[in-house]
Amino acid sequence: MSTLRFKVVEEAYGRKAVAVDIPKDRPSDYFGMYVFNRTQMYRYLDHKTYDALVDAIDNKKSLSRELANNVAKGMKVWAMDNGARHYSHWFHPLTDGTAEKHDGFIEHDGKGGVIEEFDGKLLVQQEPDASSFPNGGIRNTFEARGYSAWDISSPAFIIDHTLCIPTIFIAYTGESLDYKTPLLRALNAVDKAGTAVAQFFDENVKHVISYLGWEQEYFLVDKALYAARPDLVMTGRTLMGHESAKNQQLEDHYFGSIPSRVEAFMLDLEIECHKLGIPAKTRHNEVAPNQFELAPIFEETNLANDHNLLLMSLIAEVANKHNFQVLLHEKPFAGVNGSGKHNNWSLGTDTGAMLFSPGKTPKDNLQFMTFLANVMAAVNKHNGLLKASISSATNEHRLGANEAPPAIISMFLGRQVSEVIEKLISTDDDTINFASKEGLKLKNVTQIPELLVDNTDRNRTSPFAFTGNRFEFRAIGSSANCASAMIALNAVVADQLFSFKANVDAKIAAGEIKEKAIIEEVRKLFIENQQIHFDGNGYSDEWKEEAARRGLDCEASVPKIFDAYTTPESIDLFKRIGVFTEVELVARNEVKWEIYAKKLQIESRVLGDLAMNHVIPVATRYQSLLLDNVMKIKEIFGSDDDQMAEQEKETIRRIASHMVAIKEGVIKMVNDRKSANVLESEREKAIAYHDIIKPDMDNIRYHIDKLELMVDNEMWPLPKYRELLFIR
Ligand code: ADP
Ligand code: MG
């Protein structure tokens, strides 16, 4: 085993950067070449069809069957011109990732040959078997029908010779079984509510658009080393492993130079992203060794989320070509930073206004403060729900650990905005002023041009931070479907905006001047929702106490955090704005608890297996070597040198005590699992896994990690952190 381990490590380090085939063209030449975007639609559809489709997309209309047939005709020709042989509805079930079922374009031609067929019916709607996807009891297997239906707002694309059509996925009875359906509903709600409020400031506004710019963090490990770690393969994270002597203490990885092997991979990935229309822009090292980030230019939220899901499968494929395994898990390694996926979120109007940007005129500033106050109120009222929307078995390891926000939602505003709010609440003065970017002159370095300093400071410890023209929702996990957070956030903000609009309208109806009515409501919201505002250090223990005093949701157990979805307030809210019915909410929580328990169950089984079949045998072998040694010492030195034998015996005792603890720990864990598995309620089961089996696993791991430091390095059966974490 030991030789294998070292061969694997050697091979990994010996590998050269893989050369990529860099197209000679510029990104603008191949950007979107596999996307049925408007340029391609224009080329492949007759003009009447093109106009009708664009009108349907822009104005959220539904397609007639005739129009769908015409679109399908053009899309098929485009897809085949670009090498596609199959088509697939591409949807986002309640599991991690995406689902697709491929069908060939071919049909019998009646003369013994085939023709390529693809009509509007196949484009618009299909019937995947819904019972094979998580559904929380909505689907009974005897009526397993589910429908996938084309989402015209997200363009079709080609991957590996398959035309992929983004679709929603719903049950026969109409309930959503995916992330996209409620996301589209939430985006429609925030459009409607946002438009109503934005029209206070500009009557020409017809739509409010929600924007998302995600930042995807990930780890890379060498594929060969990965293959030698069953825990990484089966669960996506290391279930054991002592910290490496050097990890991130020197802070030398963040923004450090990118190893050439990794850079070759990144370049390849960016090219593939661009071909699929994903506007990948930023890349850098992250804080932990082997941790990196990719961020695109922000886009409309539904499209941005499709692109993130696409990226998550693309990144694994491209990494594979470069002999890397990508880890999207939130916490693949204990003791170093985990991976998040910051969701930069904003609202803008179809007239081009960005609603979270302070403006130059008093009217712009009032509009900014109006949307800010509403976001603040929404986040405050529903802080528990927002936390639920980012919670999962995997993200639970990250929140509150190294360099990640705690499991409490608060909102950072920065000095300047805070001062403006402070003035608004403590005085009757209605004027709102923002200094624009200030110049910063550097002393004694004349060769550097004047710098422009942003008027918002940065706070990396806040889960929800205002960053000058947008909010950065930082608590989202790296493996998550952003839709979960985006559904909750856009929904709560939509609901709040509806109520704001109603309150202002009531005041206007009672004779108040519009601006006065707005500012009064804004002031009220700021006063009532101050408790969510926190600009201090979110990682400190004092904040946890303070947050509890303020009445913010401080629940840290994920299975219980999910309860926030089914409180009467949440059920009412989602019903009111038409995002989820109660049936959907209840079913989705069942799925969440089930997935939570299953993930921990798998981890616990893998850990038990590794402990008993890998670690204990090796430790026993090492122990017997030491025992042999003691016997030989006694034989040669007799009782002359007791100290020598005593030291050896002490080591043997310590090894033995860890081995006993591991064996007992595994027996207890297996029994605890048995008791948990028979619990009828998914919620109770998930809670048992959280409260009992998780600590069981931590205890076993503790003893294994101790043994790792004692047992002969040559014998240790798994690649260690120091081998996994440093790519050269
Ligand atoms: P950071 O410094 O926080 O790491 P990055 O440059 O990595 O920032 O990512 C910032 C992300 O925020 C990008 O995806 C960017 O396009 C996005 N973004 C910028 N402005 C907006 C906006 N108004 N709305 C939504 N996202 C935005
Ligand atoms: Mg970034």
Coordinates of N, CA and C in Angstrom, one line a residue, residues 331-487:
K331 N -16.7 22.1 2.3 CA -15.7 21.9 3.3 C -14.9 20.6 3.0
P332 N -14.1 20.5 1.9 CA -13.4 19.3 1.6 C -12.3 19.0 2.7
F333 N -11.8 20.0 3.3 CA -10.7 19.8 4.2 C -10.9 20.5 5.5
A334 N -10.8 19.8 6.6 CA -11.0 20.5 7.9 C -9.8 21.4 8.2
G335 N -10.0 22.5 8.9 CA -8.9 23.3 9.3 C -8.4 24.4 8.3
V336 N -8.9 24.3 7.1 CA -8.6 25.4 6.1 C -10.0 25.9 5.6
N337 N -9.9 27.0 4.9 CA -11.2 27.6 4.5 C -12.0 26.7 3.7
G338 N -13.3 26.9 3.8 CA -14.2 26.2 2.9 C -14.6 27.0 1.7
S339 N -15.4 26.5 0.8 CA -15.7 27.2 -0.4 C -17.2 27.7 -0.4
G340 N -17.3 28.9 -0.8 CA -18.7 29.5 -0.9 C -19.0 29.9 -2.3
K341 N -20.1 30.4 -2.5 CA -20.5 30.9 -3.8 C -21.2 32.3 -3.6
H342 N -20.5 33.3 -3.4 CA -21.1 34.6 -3.1 C -22.1 34.9 -4.3
N343 N -23.3 35.3 -3.9 CA -24.3 35.7 -4.9 C -24.4 37.3 -4.9
N344 N -23.8 37.9 -5.8 CA -23.9 39.4 -6.0 C -25.3 39.6 -6.6
W345 N -26.1 40.4 -5.9 CA -27.5 40.5 -6.4 C -27.9 42.0 -6.4
S346 N -28.6 42.3 -7.5 CA -29.1 43.7 -7.6 C -30.4 43.7 -8.4
L347 N -31.1 44.8 -8.4 CA -32.3 45.0 -9.2 C -32.0 46.2 -10.1
G348 N -32.5 46.1 -11.4 CA -32.4 47.2 -12.3 C -33.7 47.3 -13.1
T349 N -33.9 48.5 -13.7 CA -35.1 48.7 -14.5 C -34.8 48.5 -16.0
D350 N -35.9 48.3 -16.8 CA -35.7 48.1 -18.2 C -35.3 49.5 -18.8
T351 N -35.4 50.6 -18.0 CA -35.0 51.9 -18.5 C -33.5 52.1 -18.2
G352 N -32.8 51.2 -17.6 CA -31.4 51.3 -17.4 C -31.0 51.7 -16.0
A353 N -31.9 52.0 -15.1 CA -31.5 52.4 -13.8 C -31.1 51.2 -12.9
M354 N -30.0 51.4 -12.2 CA -29.6 50.3 -11.2 C -30.1 50.8 -9.8
L355 N -31.0 50.0 -9.3 CA -31.8 50.4 -8.1 C -31.0 50.5 -6.8
F356 N -29.9 49.9 -6.8 CA -29.1 49.9 -5.5 C -27.8 50.8 -5.7
S357 N -27.9 51.7 -6.7 CA -26.8 52.6 -6.9 C -27.2 54.0 -6.4
P358 N -26.5 54.6 -5.4 CA -26.8 55.9 -5.1 C -26.6 56.8 -6.3
G359 N -27.4 57.8 -6.5 CA -27.3 58.6 -7.7 C -26.8 60.0 -7.4
K360 N -26.9 60.8 -8.5 CA -26.4 62.2 -8.3 C -27.6 63.2 -7.9
T361 N -28.8 62.8 -8.3 CA -29.9 63.7 -8.0 C -30.7 63.3 -6.8
P362 N -31.3 64.2 -6.1 CA -32.1 63.9 -4.9 C -33.1 62.8 -5.2
K363 N -33.7 62.8 -6.5 CA -34.7 61.8 -6.8 C -34.1 60.4 -6.9
D364 N -32.9 60.3 -7.5 CA -32.2 59.1 -7.6 C -31.8 58.5 -6.2
N365 N -31.4 59.4 -5.4 CA -31.1 59.0 -4.0 C -32.3 58.5 -3.2
L366 N -33.4 59.2 -3.4 CA -34.6 58.7 -2.7 C -35.0 57.3 -3.2
Q367 N -34.9 57.1 -4.5 CA -35.2 55.8 -5.1 C -34.2 54.8 -4.5
F368 N -32.9 55.1 -4.4 CA -32.0 54.2 -3.9 C -32.3 53.8 -2.4
M369 N -32.6 54.9 -1.6 CA -32.9 54.7 -0.2 C -34.2 53.8 -0.1
T370 N -35.2 54.0 -1.0 CA -36.4 53.3 -1.0 C -36.1 51.8 -1.1
F371 N -35.3 51.5 -2.1 CA -35.1 50.0 -2.4 C -34.2 49.5 -1.3
L372 N -33.3 50.3 -0.8 CA -32.4 49.8 0.3 C -33.2 49.5 1.6
A373 N -34.1 50.4 1.9 CA -35.0 50.2 3.1 C -35.8 49.0 3.0
N374 N -36.3 48.8 1.8 CA -37.2 47.6 1.6 C -36.4 46.3 1.6
V375 N -35.2 46.3 1.1 CA -34.4 45.1 1.2 C -34.0 44.8 2.7
M376 N -33.7 45.9 3.4 CA -33.4 45.8 4.8 C -34.6 45.2 5.6
A377 N -35.7 45.7 5.3 CA -36.9 45.2 6.0 C -37.2 43.7 5.7
A378 N -37.1 43.4 4.4 CA -37.3 42.0 3.9 C -36.3 41.0 4.6
V379 N -35.1 41.4 4.6 CA -34.0 40.5 5.1 C -34.2 40.4 6.6
N380 N -34.6 41.5 7.3 CA -34.8 41.4 8.7 C -36.0 40.5 9.0
K381 N -37.1 40.8 8.4 CA -38.3 40.0 8.8 C -38.1 38.5 8.5
H382 N -37.4 38.2 7.5 CA -37.3 36.8 7.0 C -35.9 36.3 7.2
N383 N -35.1 36.8 8.2 CA -33.7 36.3 8.3 C -33.6 34.8 8.5
G384 N -34.6 34.3 9.2 CA -34.5 32.8 9.4 C -34.7 32.0 8.1
L385 N -35.7 32.6 7.3 CA -36.0 31.9 6.0 C -34.8 32.0 5.1
L386 N -34.2 33.2 5.0 CA -33.0 33.3 4.1 C -31.9 32.4 4.6
K387 N -31.8 32.2 5.9 CA -30.7 31.3 6.3 C -31.1 29.8 5.9
A388 N -32.4 29.5 6.0 CA -32.8 28.2 5.5 C -32.5 28.0 4.1
S389 N -32.6 29.1 3.3 CA -32.4 28.9 1.8 C -31.0 28.6 1.5
I390 N -30.0 28.9 2.4 CA -28.6 28.6 2.1 C -28.1 27.4 2.8
S391 N -29.0 26.8 3.6 CA -28.5 25.7 4.5 C -28.6 24.3 3.8
S392 N -27.6 23.5 4.1 CA -27.6 22.1 3.6 C -26.6 21.4 4.5
A393 N -26.6 20.0 4.3 CA -25.7 19.2 5.1 C -24.3 19.6 4.8
T394 N -24.0 20.0 3.6 CA -22.6 20.3 3.2 C -22.2 21.7 3.6
N395 N -23.1 22.6 3.5 CA -22.7 24.0 3.9 C -22.7 24.2 5.4
E396 N -23.3 23.2 6.1 CA -23.3 23.3 7.6 C -21.8 23.2 8.1
H397 N -21.0 22.5 7.4 CA -19.6 22.4 7.8 C -18.8 23.7 7.7
R398 N -19.3 24.5 6.8 CA -18.6 25.8 6.5 C -19.0 26.9 7.4
L399 N -20.3 27.1 7.5 CA -20.8 28.2 8.3 C -20.3 28.3 9.7
G400 N -19.7 29.4 10.0 CA -19.2 29.5 11.4 C -17.8 28.9 11.6
A401 N -17.3 28.2 10.5 CA -15.9 27.7 10.6 C -15.0 28.7 10.0
N402 N -13.7 28.3 9.7 CA -12.7 29.2 9.2 C -13.3 30.2 8.2
E403 N -13.1 31.4 8.4 CA -13.4 32.4 7.4 C -14.7 32.3 6.7
A404 N -15.7 31.9 7.4 CA -17.1 31.8 6.8 C -18.0 32.5 7.8
P405 N -19.1 33.2 7.2 CA -20.0 33.8 8.1 C -20.7 32.8 9.1
P406 N -21.1 33.2 10.3 CA -21.8 32.3 11.1 C -23.2 32.0 10.7
A407 N -23.9 31.1 11.3 CA -25.3 30.7 10.9 C -26.3 31.8 11.4
I408 N -26.0 33.0 11.2 CA -26.9 34.1 11.6 C -26.8 35.1 10.4
I409 N -28.0 35.5 10.0 CA -28.1 36.5 8.9 C -28.1 37.9 9.5
S410 N -27.1 38.7 9.0 CA -27.1 40.2 9.4 C -26.8 40.9 8.1
M411 N -26.9 42.2 8.2 CA -26.7 43.0 7.0 C -25.6 44.1 7.2
F412 N -24.6 44.1 6.3 CA -23.6 45.1 6.4 C -23.9 46.3 5.5
L413 N -23.7 47.5 5.9 CA -24.1 48.6 5.0 C -22.9 49.5 4.7
G414 N -21.9 49.5 5.6 CA -20.7 50.4 5.3 C -20.9 51.8 6.0
R415 N -19.8 52.5 6.2 CA -19.9 53.7 6.9 C -20.8 54.8 6.3
Q416 N -20.6 55.0 5.0 CA -21.3 56.1 4.4 C -22.8 55.9 4.4
V417 N -23.3 54.8 3.9 CA -24.7 54.5 3.9 C -25.3 54.5 5.3
S418 N -24.5 54.0 6.3 CA -25.0 53.9 7.7 C -25.2 55.4 8.2
E419 N -24.2 56.3 7.8 CA -24.4 57.6 8.3 C -25.6 58.3 7.7
V420 N -25.8 58.1 6.4 CA -27.0 58.7 5.8 C -28.3 58.2 6.5
I421 N -28.4 56.9 6.7 CA -29.5 56.3 7.4 C -29.7 56.9 8.8
E422 N -28.6 57.0 9.5 CA -28.6 57.5 10.8 C -29.2 58.9 10.9
K423 N -28.7 59.7 9.9 CA -29.2 61.1 9.9 C -30.7 61.1 9.6
L424 N -31.1 60.2 8.7 CA -32.6 60.1 8.3 C -33.4 59.7 9.5
I425 N -32.9 58.8 10.3 CA -33.8 58.4 11.4 C -33.7 59.3 12.6
S426 N -32.6 60.0 12.8 CA -32.5 60.8 14.0 C -32.9 62.2 13.8
T427 N -33.1 62.7 12.6 CA -33.5 64.1 12.4 C -34.7 64.1 11.5
D428 N -35.3 65.3 11.3 CA -36.4 65.5 10.4 C -35.9 65.9 9.0
D429 N -34.6 66.0 8.9 CA -34.1 66.4 7.6 C -34.3 65.3 6.5
D430 N -34.9 65.7 5.5 CA -35.3 64.7 4.4 C -34.3 64.7 3.3
T431 N -33.2 65.5 3.3 CA -32.3 65.5 2.2 C -31.3 64.3 2.4
I432 N -31.0 63.7 1.2 CA -30.1 62.6 1.2 C -29.0 62.9 0.3
N433 N -27.8 62.8 0.9 CA -26.6 63.1 0.1 C -25.5 62.0 0.1
F434 N -25.0 61.7 -1.0 CA -23.9 60.8 -1.0 C -22.7 61.4 -1.7
A435 N -21.6 61.3 -1.0 CA -20.3 61.8 -1.7 C -20.0 60.8 -2.8
S436 N -19.6 61.3 -4.0 CA -19.2 60.4 -5.0 C -17.8 59.9 -4.7
K437 N -17.2 59.1 -5.6 CA -15.9 58.6 -5.3 C -14.9 59.7 -5.0
E438 N -14.1 59.5 -4.0 CA -13.1 60.5 -3.7 C -11.8 60.2 -4.3
G439 N -11.0 61.2 -4.6 CA -9.7 61.0 -5.1 C -8.7 60.7 -4.0
L440 N -7.7 59.9 -4.2 CA -6.8 59.6 -3.2 C -5.4 59.9 -3.7
K441 N -4.7 60.8 -3.1 CA -3.3 61.1 -3.6 C -2.3 60.3 -2.8
L442 N -1.4 59.7 -3.5 CA -0.4 58.9 -2.8 C 0.8 59.8 -2.6
K443 N 1.2 59.8 -1.4 CA 2.4 60.6 -1.0 C 3.7 60.0 -1.6
N444 N 4.5 60.8 -2.2 CA 5.9 60.3 -2.6 C 5.9 59.2 -3.6
V445 N 4.8 59.0 -4.3 CA 4.9 58.1 -5.5 C 4.2 58.7 -6.6
T446 N 4.9 59.6 -7.3 CA 4.3 60.4 -8.3 C 4.0 59.6 -9.6
Q447 N 4.7 58.5 -9.7 CA 4.4 57.8 -11.0 C 3.1 57.0 -11.0
I448 N 2.4 57.0 -9.9 CA 1.1 56.3 -9.8 C -0.1 57.3 -10.0
P449 N -1.0 57.1 -10.9 CA -2.1 58.0 -11.1 C -2.9 58.1 -9.8
E450 N -3.7 59.2 -9.7 CA -4.6 59.3 -8.6 C -5.6 58.1 -8.6
L451 N -5.8 57.6 -7.4 CA -6.8 56.5 -7.2 C -8.2 57.0 -6.9
L452 N -9.2 56.3 -7.3 CA -10.5 56.6 -6.9 C -10.9 55.6 -5.8
V453 N -11.3 56.2 -4.7 CA -11.7 55.3 -3.6 C -13.2 55.1 -3.5
D454 N -13.6 53.9 -3.5 CA -15.0 53.6 -3.4 C -15.6 54.1 -2.2
N455 N -16.9 54.5 -2.3 CA -17.5 55.0 -1.0 C -18.2 53.9 -0.1
T456 N -17.9 52.7 -0.4 CA -18.3 51.6 0.5 C -17.0 50.9 1.0
D457 N -16.9 50.7 2.2 CA -15.8 49.9 2.7 C -16.2 48.4 2.5
R458 N -15.3 47.5 2.7 CA -15.6 46.1 2.5 C -15.7 45.4 3.9
N459 N -16.6 44.5 4.0 CA -16.6 43.7 5.2 C -16.7 42.2 4.8
R460 N -15.7 41.4 5.0 CA -15.7 40.1 4.6 C -16.4 39.1 5.6
T461 N -16.8 39.7 6.7 CA -17.4 38.8 7.7 C -18.9 38.8 7.7
S462 N -19.5 39.6 6.8 CA -20.9 39.7 6.9 C -21.6 38.7 5.8
P463 N -22.6 38.0 6.2 CA -23.3 37.1 5.3 C -24.0 37.8 4.2
F464 N -24.3 39.1 4.4 CA -25.2 39.9 3.5 C -24.7 41.3 3.5
A465 N -23.8 41.6 2.5 CA -23.1 42.9 2.6 C -23.5 43.8 1.4
F466 N -23.7 45.1 1.7 CA -23.9 46.1 0.6 C -22.5 46.5 0.1
T467 N -22.3 46.4 -1.2 CA -21.0 46.7 -1.7 C -21.0 47.8 -2.8
G468 N -21.8 48.8 -2.5 CA -21.7 50.0 -3.4 C -22.8 50.1 -4.4
N469 N -23.1 49.0 -5.1 CA -24.2 49.1 -6.1 C -25.0 47.8 -6.1
R470 N -24.7 46.9 -5.2 CA -25.3 45.6 -5.1 C -25.2 45.0 -3.7
F471 N -25.9 43.9 -3.5 CA -25.7 43.2 -2.2 C -24.9 41.9 -2.5
E472 N -24.0 41.5 -1.6 CA -23.3 40.3 -1.8 C -23.8 39.3 -0.7
F473 N -24.6 38.4 -1.1 CA -25.1 37.3 -0.2 C -24.0 36.3 -0.2
R474 N -23.3 36.3 0.9 CA -22.0 35.5 1.0 C -22.2 34.1 1.6
A475 N -23.4 33.9 2.1 CA -23.5 32.6 2.9 C -23.8 31.4 2.1
I476 N -24.0 31.6 0.8 CA -24.3 30.5 -0.1 C -23.1 29.5 -0.3
G477 N -23.4 28.2 -0.3 CA -22.4 27.2 -0.4 C -21.9 27.0 -1.8
S478 N -20.7 26.5 -2.0 CA -20.1 26.4 -3.3 C -20.8 25.3 -4.1
S479 N -21.5 24.3 -3.5 CA -22.1 23.3 -4.3 C -23.6 23.5 -4.5
A480 N -24.1 24.6 -3.9 CA -25.5 24.9 -4.0 C -26.0 25.3 -5.4
N481 N -27.3 25.1 -5.6 CA -28.0 25.7 -6.7 C -28.4 27.1 -6.2
C482 N -27.8 28.1 -6.8 CA -28.1 29.5 -6.4 C -29.6 29.8 -6.3
A483 N -30.4 29.0 -7.1 CA -31.8 29.3 -7.2 C -32.4 29.3 -5.8
S484 N -32.0 28.4 -4.9 CA -32.6 28.3 -3.6 C -32.5 29.7 -2.9
A485 N -31.3 30.3 -2.9 CA -31.2 31.6 -2.2 C -31.9 32.7 -3.0
M486 N -31.9 32.6 -4.3 CA -32.5 33.6 -5.2 C -34.0 33.6 -5.1
I487 N -34.6 32.4 -4.9 CA -36.0 32.3 -4.8 C -36.4 33.0 -3.5

